[in-house]
Short mmCIF file of C-alpha atoms and ligand atoms in Angstrom, two decimals:
data_model
loop_
_atom_site.label_atom_id
_atom_site.label_comp_id
_atom_site.label_asym_id
_atom_site.label_seq_id
_atom_site.Cartn_x
_atom_site.Cartn_y
_atom_site.Cartn_z
CA MET E 1 -0.13 -0.05 0.16
CA SER E 2 1.43 3.25 -0.92
CA SER E 3 1.46 6.66 1.03
CA CYS E 4 1.99 8.73 -2.01
CA ASN E 5 -0.14 11.94 -2.00
CA THR E 6 -0.72 11.09 -6.02
CA PRO E 7 -3.65 9.94 -7.85
CA GLY E 8 -3.51 7.06 -9.97
CA SER E 9 -1.87 3.84 -8.90
CA THR E 10 1.70 3.82 -8.27
CA GLU E 11 2.01 0.73 -10.38
CA ALA E 12 1.42 2.69 -13.47
CA ARG E 13 4.52 4.79 -12.65
CA VAL E 14 6.89 2.56 -14.35
CA ILE E 15 8.88 3.46 -17.07
CA VAL E 16 10.71 0.81 -19.46
CA LEU E 17 13.40 2.33 -21.89
CA SER E 18 15.08 -0.32 -24.32
CA GLY E 19 16.88 0.14 -27.37
CA PRO E 20 19.99 -1.20 -29.34
CA SER E 21 23.18 -1.20 -27.64
CA GLY E 22 24.87 2.45 -28.61
CA SER E 23 21.43 4.02 -29.08
CA GLY E 24 22.23 6.26 -26.39
CA LYS E 25 19.96 4.72 -23.45
CA SER E 26 22.66 5.59 -20.57
CA THR E 27 23.30 8.83 -21.67
CA VAL E 28 19.38 9.90 -22.20
CA VAL E 29 18.85 8.15 -18.59
CA SER E 30 21.65 10.11 -16.84
CA ARG E 31 20.25 13.81 -18.54
CA LEU E 32 16.94 12.58 -17.59
CA LEU E 33 17.63 11.91 -13.69
CA GLU E 34 18.93 15.45 -13.67
CA ARG E 35 15.82 17.07 -15.12
CA SER E 36 12.78 15.32 -15.27
CA PRO E 37 9.36 16.89 -15.09
CA VAL E 38 8.46 13.72 -12.92
CA LYS E 39 10.14 12.39 -9.86
CA LEU E 40 12.36 9.30 -11.11
CA CYS E 41 14.23 6.68 -9.62
CA LYS E 42 16.41 4.55 -11.68
CA ALA E 43 15.98 0.83 -10.85
CA VAL E 44 19.36 -0.49 -10.43
CA SER E 45 19.65 -3.77 -12.25
CA ALA E 46 21.71 -6.88 -11.21
CA THR E 47 24.47 -8.26 -13.35
CA THR E 48 26.81 -10.98 -13.59
CA ARG E 49 28.95 -8.91 -16.25
CA PRO E 50 32.34 -7.31 -14.59
CA PRO E 51 32.06 -3.65 -13.74
CA ARG E 52 33.67 -1.07 -16.49
CA VAL E 53 36.23 1.60 -15.21
CA ASN E 54 34.20 4.02 -13.35
CA GLU E 55 30.98 2.01 -12.76
CA VAL E 56 30.19 1.73 -9.04
CA ASN E 57 28.41 -1.24 -7.36
CA GLY E 58 24.96 -0.38 -6.10
CA ARG E 59 24.87 2.66 -8.40
CA ASP E 60 25.07 1.44 -12.14
CA TYR E 61 24.41 -2.30 -11.20
CA TYR E 62 24.73 -4.51 -8.48
CA PHE E 63 27.50 -6.74 -9.63
CA LEU E 64 26.79 -10.30 -8.56
CA SER E 65 28.60 -13.49 -9.10
CA PRO E 66 27.04 -16.04 -11.08
CA ALA E 67 26.14 -18.18 -8.02
CA GLU E 68 24.83 -15.20 -6.31
CA PHE E 69 22.76 -14.01 -9.45
CA GLU E 70 21.34 -17.76 -9.62
CA ALA E 71 20.46 -17.98 -5.81
CA ARG E 72 18.30 -14.88 -5.93
CA ARG E 73 16.52 -15.92 -9.05
CA ALA E 74 15.89 -19.36 -7.66
CA ALA E 75 14.31 -17.34 -4.45
CA GLY E 76 12.05 -15.54 -6.78
CA GLU E 77 13.77 -11.94 -6.28
CA PHE E 78 13.57 -10.84 -9.94
CA LEU E 79 10.71 -9.34 -11.77
CA GLU E 80 12.25 -10.62 -14.88
CA CYS E 81 15.97 -11.77 -15.84
CA ALA E 82 17.52 -12.55 -19.10
CA GLU E 83 20.94 -13.67 -20.79
CA VAL E 84 21.91 -10.47 -22.75
CA PHE E 85 23.91 -10.82 -26.36
CA GLY E 86 24.49 -14.48 -25.70
CA ALA E 87 27.86 -13.60 -23.98
CA GLY E 88 26.94 -15.68 -20.86
CA TYR E 89 26.31 -12.31 -18.85
CA TRP E 90 22.79 -12.17 -16.87
CA TYR E 91 20.84 -9.06 -16.18
CA GLY E 92 17.71 -8.82 -14.13
CA THR E 93 15.42 -6.39 -12.40
CA LEU E 94 14.87 -6.84 -8.65
CA LYS E 95 11.24 -6.59 -7.36
CA SER E 96 12.75 -4.72 -4.66
CA GLU E 97 13.89 -1.74 -6.84
CA LEU E 98 10.43 -1.09 -7.78
CA ARG E 99 9.50 -1.09 -4.22
CA ARG E 100 12.21 1.31 -3.45
CA SER E 101 10.81 3.58 -6.23
CA HIS E 102 7.42 3.70 -5.09
CA ASP E 103 8.27 3.84 -1.29
CA ILE E 104 9.75 7.50 -2.25
CA CYS E 105 6.96 8.22 -4.39
CA ALA E 106 8.82 8.02 -7.62
CA TRP E 107 8.35 6.68 -10.91
CA ALA E 108 10.40 3.56 -11.41
CA PHE E 109 12.68 3.93 -14.72
CA LEU E 110 13.82 0.50 -15.78
CA GLU E 111 16.55 0.50 -18.76
CA ILE E 112 16.46 -2.98 -19.92
CA ASP E 113 16.77 -4.93 -23.04
CA VAL E 114 13.64 -6.11 -25.15
CA GLN E 115 13.17 -9.80 -23.54
CA GLY E 116 12.96 -8.10 -20.13
CA ALA E 117 11.09 -5.18 -21.19
CA LEU E 118 8.21 -7.42 -22.79
CA LYS E 119 8.13 -9.23 -19.40
CA VAL E 120 7.51 -6.07 -17.41
CA MET E 121 4.83 -4.84 -19.89
CA GLU E 122 2.95 -8.01 -19.30
CA ALA E 123 3.40 -7.32 -15.37
CA TYR E 124 2.52 -3.77 -15.50
CA PRO E 125 0.36 -2.90 -18.77
CA ASP E 126 -0.06 0.63 -17.78
CA ALA E 127 3.81 1.27 -18.02
CA VAL E 128 5.15 3.87 -20.27
CA SER E 129 7.40 1.99 -22.82
CA ILE E 130 9.85 3.62 -24.81
CA PHE E 131 12.15 2.35 -27.45
CA LEU E 132 15.21 4.31 -28.10
CA LEU E 133 16.81 4.21 -31.63
CA THR E 134 18.88 6.11 -34.00
CA SER E 135 18.00 7.08 -37.82
CA SER E 136 20.98 5.49 -39.22
CA LYS E 137 21.89 1.81 -38.24
CA GLU E 138 25.66 2.87 -38.74
CA ASP E 139 25.46 5.15 -35.66
CA TYR E 140 25.36 2.13 -33.28
CA GLU E 141 28.58 0.93 -34.53
CA GLN E 142 30.39 3.94 -34.72
CA ARG E 143 29.06 5.21 -30.89
CA LEU E 144 30.11 1.73 -29.61
CA ARG E 145 33.39 1.95 -31.09
CA ALA E 146 33.80 5.78 -29.92
CA ARG E 147 32.71 4.62 -26.55
CA GLY E 148 35.49 1.92 -26.50
CA THR E 149 34.33 -0.19 -23.61
CA GLU E 150 33.86 -3.49 -25.55
CA SER E 151 36.04 -5.64 -27.51
CA ASP E 152 35.43 -6.28 -31.38
CA GLU E 153 33.88 -9.69 -30.51
CA LEU E 154 31.51 -8.08 -28.02
CA ILE E 155 30.53 -5.21 -30.40
CA ARG E 156 30.10 -7.68 -32.88
CA ARG E 157 27.39 -9.44 -30.61
CA ARG E 158 25.74 -6.28 -29.75
CA LEU E 159 25.05 -5.17 -33.21
CA GLU E 160 23.49 -8.75 -34.02
CA THR E 161 21.33 -8.47 -31.36
CA ALA E 162 20.42 -4.77 -32.22
CA LYS E 163 19.13 -6.30 -35.33
CA LYS E 164 16.68 -8.55 -33.36
CA GLU E 165 15.65 -5.82 -31.13
CA LEU E 166 14.88 -3.41 -33.70
CA GLN E 167 12.02 -6.10 -34.98
CA TYR E 168 10.31 -5.59 -31.71
CA VAL E 169 9.93 -1.65 -31.70
CA ASP E 170 5.93 -1.76 -32.37
CA ARG E 171 5.54 -3.13 -29.17
CA TYR E 172 6.42 0.10 -27.42
CA LYS E 173 4.16 2.72 -26.91
CA HIS E 174 6.87 5.24 -28.13
CA ARG E 175 9.68 5.63 -30.13
CA VAL E 176 12.00 8.45 -29.72
CA VAL E 177 15.08 8.71 -32.15
CA ASN E 178 18.27 9.92 -30.48
CA ASP E 179 20.11 11.86 -33.33
CA ASN E 180 20.06 14.71 -31.06
CA LEU E 181 20.48 14.27 -27.35
CA ASP E 182 18.87 17.39 -26.17
CA GLN E 183 15.69 16.53 -28.69
CA ALA E 184 15.58 13.06 -27.22
CA VAL E 185 15.42 14.19 -23.93
CA GLU E 186 12.97 17.01 -24.35
CA GLN E 187 10.72 14.04 -26.29
CA ILE E 188 10.81 11.72 -23.28
CA SER E 189 10.25 14.50 -20.85
CA GLN E 190 7.27 15.45 -22.53
CA ILE E 191 5.75 11.69 -22.74
CA LEU E 192 6.35 11.79 -18.98
CA ALA E 193 4.79 14.98 -18.41
CA THR E 194 1.69 14.20 -20.60
CA ARG E 195 1.06 10.82 -18.76
CA GLU E 196 1.62 12.30 -14.99
CA ALA E 197 -1.16 14.73 -16.34
CA GLU E 198 -3.26 11.91 -17.29
CA LEU E 199 -2.77 9.97 -14.12
CA ASN E 200 -3.21 13.13 -12.06
CA ALA E 201 -6.30 13.85 -13.62
CA GLY E 202 -7.74 10.42 -12.66
P1 LIG X 1 23.74 2.56 -24.67
O1 LIG X 1 23.51 3.03 -23.26
O2 LIG X 1 22.56 2.56 -25.22
O3 LIG X 1 24.58 1.35 -24.81
P2 LIG X 1 25.25 5.04 -24.41
O4 LIG X 1 24.33 5.87 -23.73
O5 LIG X 1 26.45 4.43 -23.99
O6 LIG X 1 24.21 3.72 -25.19
O7 LIG X 1 25.73 5.87 -25.71
C1 LIG X 1 26.63 5.12 -26.57
C2 LIG X 1 27.85 6.32 -26.89
O8 LIG X 1 27.06 7.19 -27.81
C3 LIG X 1 28.38 7.08 -25.84
O9 LIG X 1 29.81 7.29 -26.11
C4 LIG X 1 27.55 8.18 -25.84
O10 LIG X 1 28.12 9.45 -25.36
C5 LIG X 1 27.10 8.48 -27.40
N1 LIG X 1 26.14 8.94 -27.62
C6 LIG X 1 24.67 8.94 -26.83
N2 LIG X 1 23.59 10.03 -27.38
C7 LIG X 1 24.17 10.52 -28.51
C8 LIG X 1 23.96 11.44 -29.58
N3 LIG X 1 22.57 11.69 -29.65
N4 LIG X 1 24.75 11.78 -30.60
C9 LIG X 1 26.10 11.30 -30.44
N5 LIG X 1 26.53 10.17 -29.71
C10 LIG X 1 25.77 9.97 -28.69
P1 LIG X 2 25.43 -2.86 -20.57
O1 LIG X 2 26.21 -4.35 -20.19
O2 LIG X 2 25.96 -2.42 -21.77
O3 LIG X 2 25.46 -2.18 -19.31
O4 LIG X 2 23.90 -3.50 -20.87
C1 LIG X 2 23.57 -4.33 -21.74
C2 LIG X 2 22.20 -4.41 -21.99
O5 LIG X 2 21.51 -5.11 -20.69
C3 LIG X 2 21.69 -3.05 -22.39
O6 LIG X 2 20.29 -3.43 -23.38
C4 LIG X 2 20.32 -3.18 -21.25
O7 LIG X 2 19.23 -2.63 -21.65
C5 LIG X 2 20.22 -4.47 -20.68
N1 LIG X 2 19.96 -4.71 -19.30
C6 LIG X 2 20.32 -3.93 -17.96
N2 LIG X 2 19.66 -4.07 -17.10
C7 LIG X 2 19.01 -5.07 -17.42
C8 LIG X 2 17.80 -5.88 -16.75
O8 LIG X 2 17.86 -5.62 -15.43
N3 LIG X 2 17.19 -6.77 -17.18
C9 LIG X 2 17.16 -7.09 -18.41
N4 LIG X 2 16.64 -7.82 -19.20
N5 LIG X 2 18.06 -6.31 -19.41
C10 LIG X 2 19.10 -5.57 -18.80
#
């Protein structure tokens, strides 16, 4: 039971953002967290992937060993979890992260892959779902190479996954093209402001 003084169900205040690797999800999320028109709480996912330089446990991800991840999965702690990119790394949304967001009367912001997003949309049909993409397919590779955090082999896997993920764009309520970062952030801000107004109007 939520104690938030906001109309509409807190369950409706869930945002799912997906998009191919390199589409700019992390960049867009950090900008939104600074200047969103609604209160947002980023759900911190758990993963078995090793941390990148500058990534902090508990802020960027909960970095778990495969055994720890499996134990928590078996205990039913995940809303959804999936092996992403076929590289043997698991990612998952902990149910406790949604509770954490709603306990502070914020929208839960999930940045997750398509497999996970489809499961969340089933569990939360009122969720705002957004697919982030670029207008040119070449941009993904260019951006991943410029980011410089993955090997050639991992970039190849990510681009293959991107092709499959792009087939699911119509399952999302909104599609946002991130060719220009400011415009993409503004468009998502407007989607959230409009939805918040609808919920407040009952
Ligand atoms: P994702 O989380 O979807 O894999 P990132 O947010 O890490 O993507 O972005 C991938 C790279 O592209 C980063 O180096 C980021 O700075 C850059 N980037 C993000 N948005 C844009 C944009 N609109 N134009 C150009 N580069 C961008
Ligand atoms: P990265 O390794 O670049 O941080 O993330 C890789 C991919 O994992 C991204 O497509 C991201 O959306 C996805 N991802 C991150 N967290 C989760 C999660 O909790 N569940 C699922 N299903 N995918 C996730």
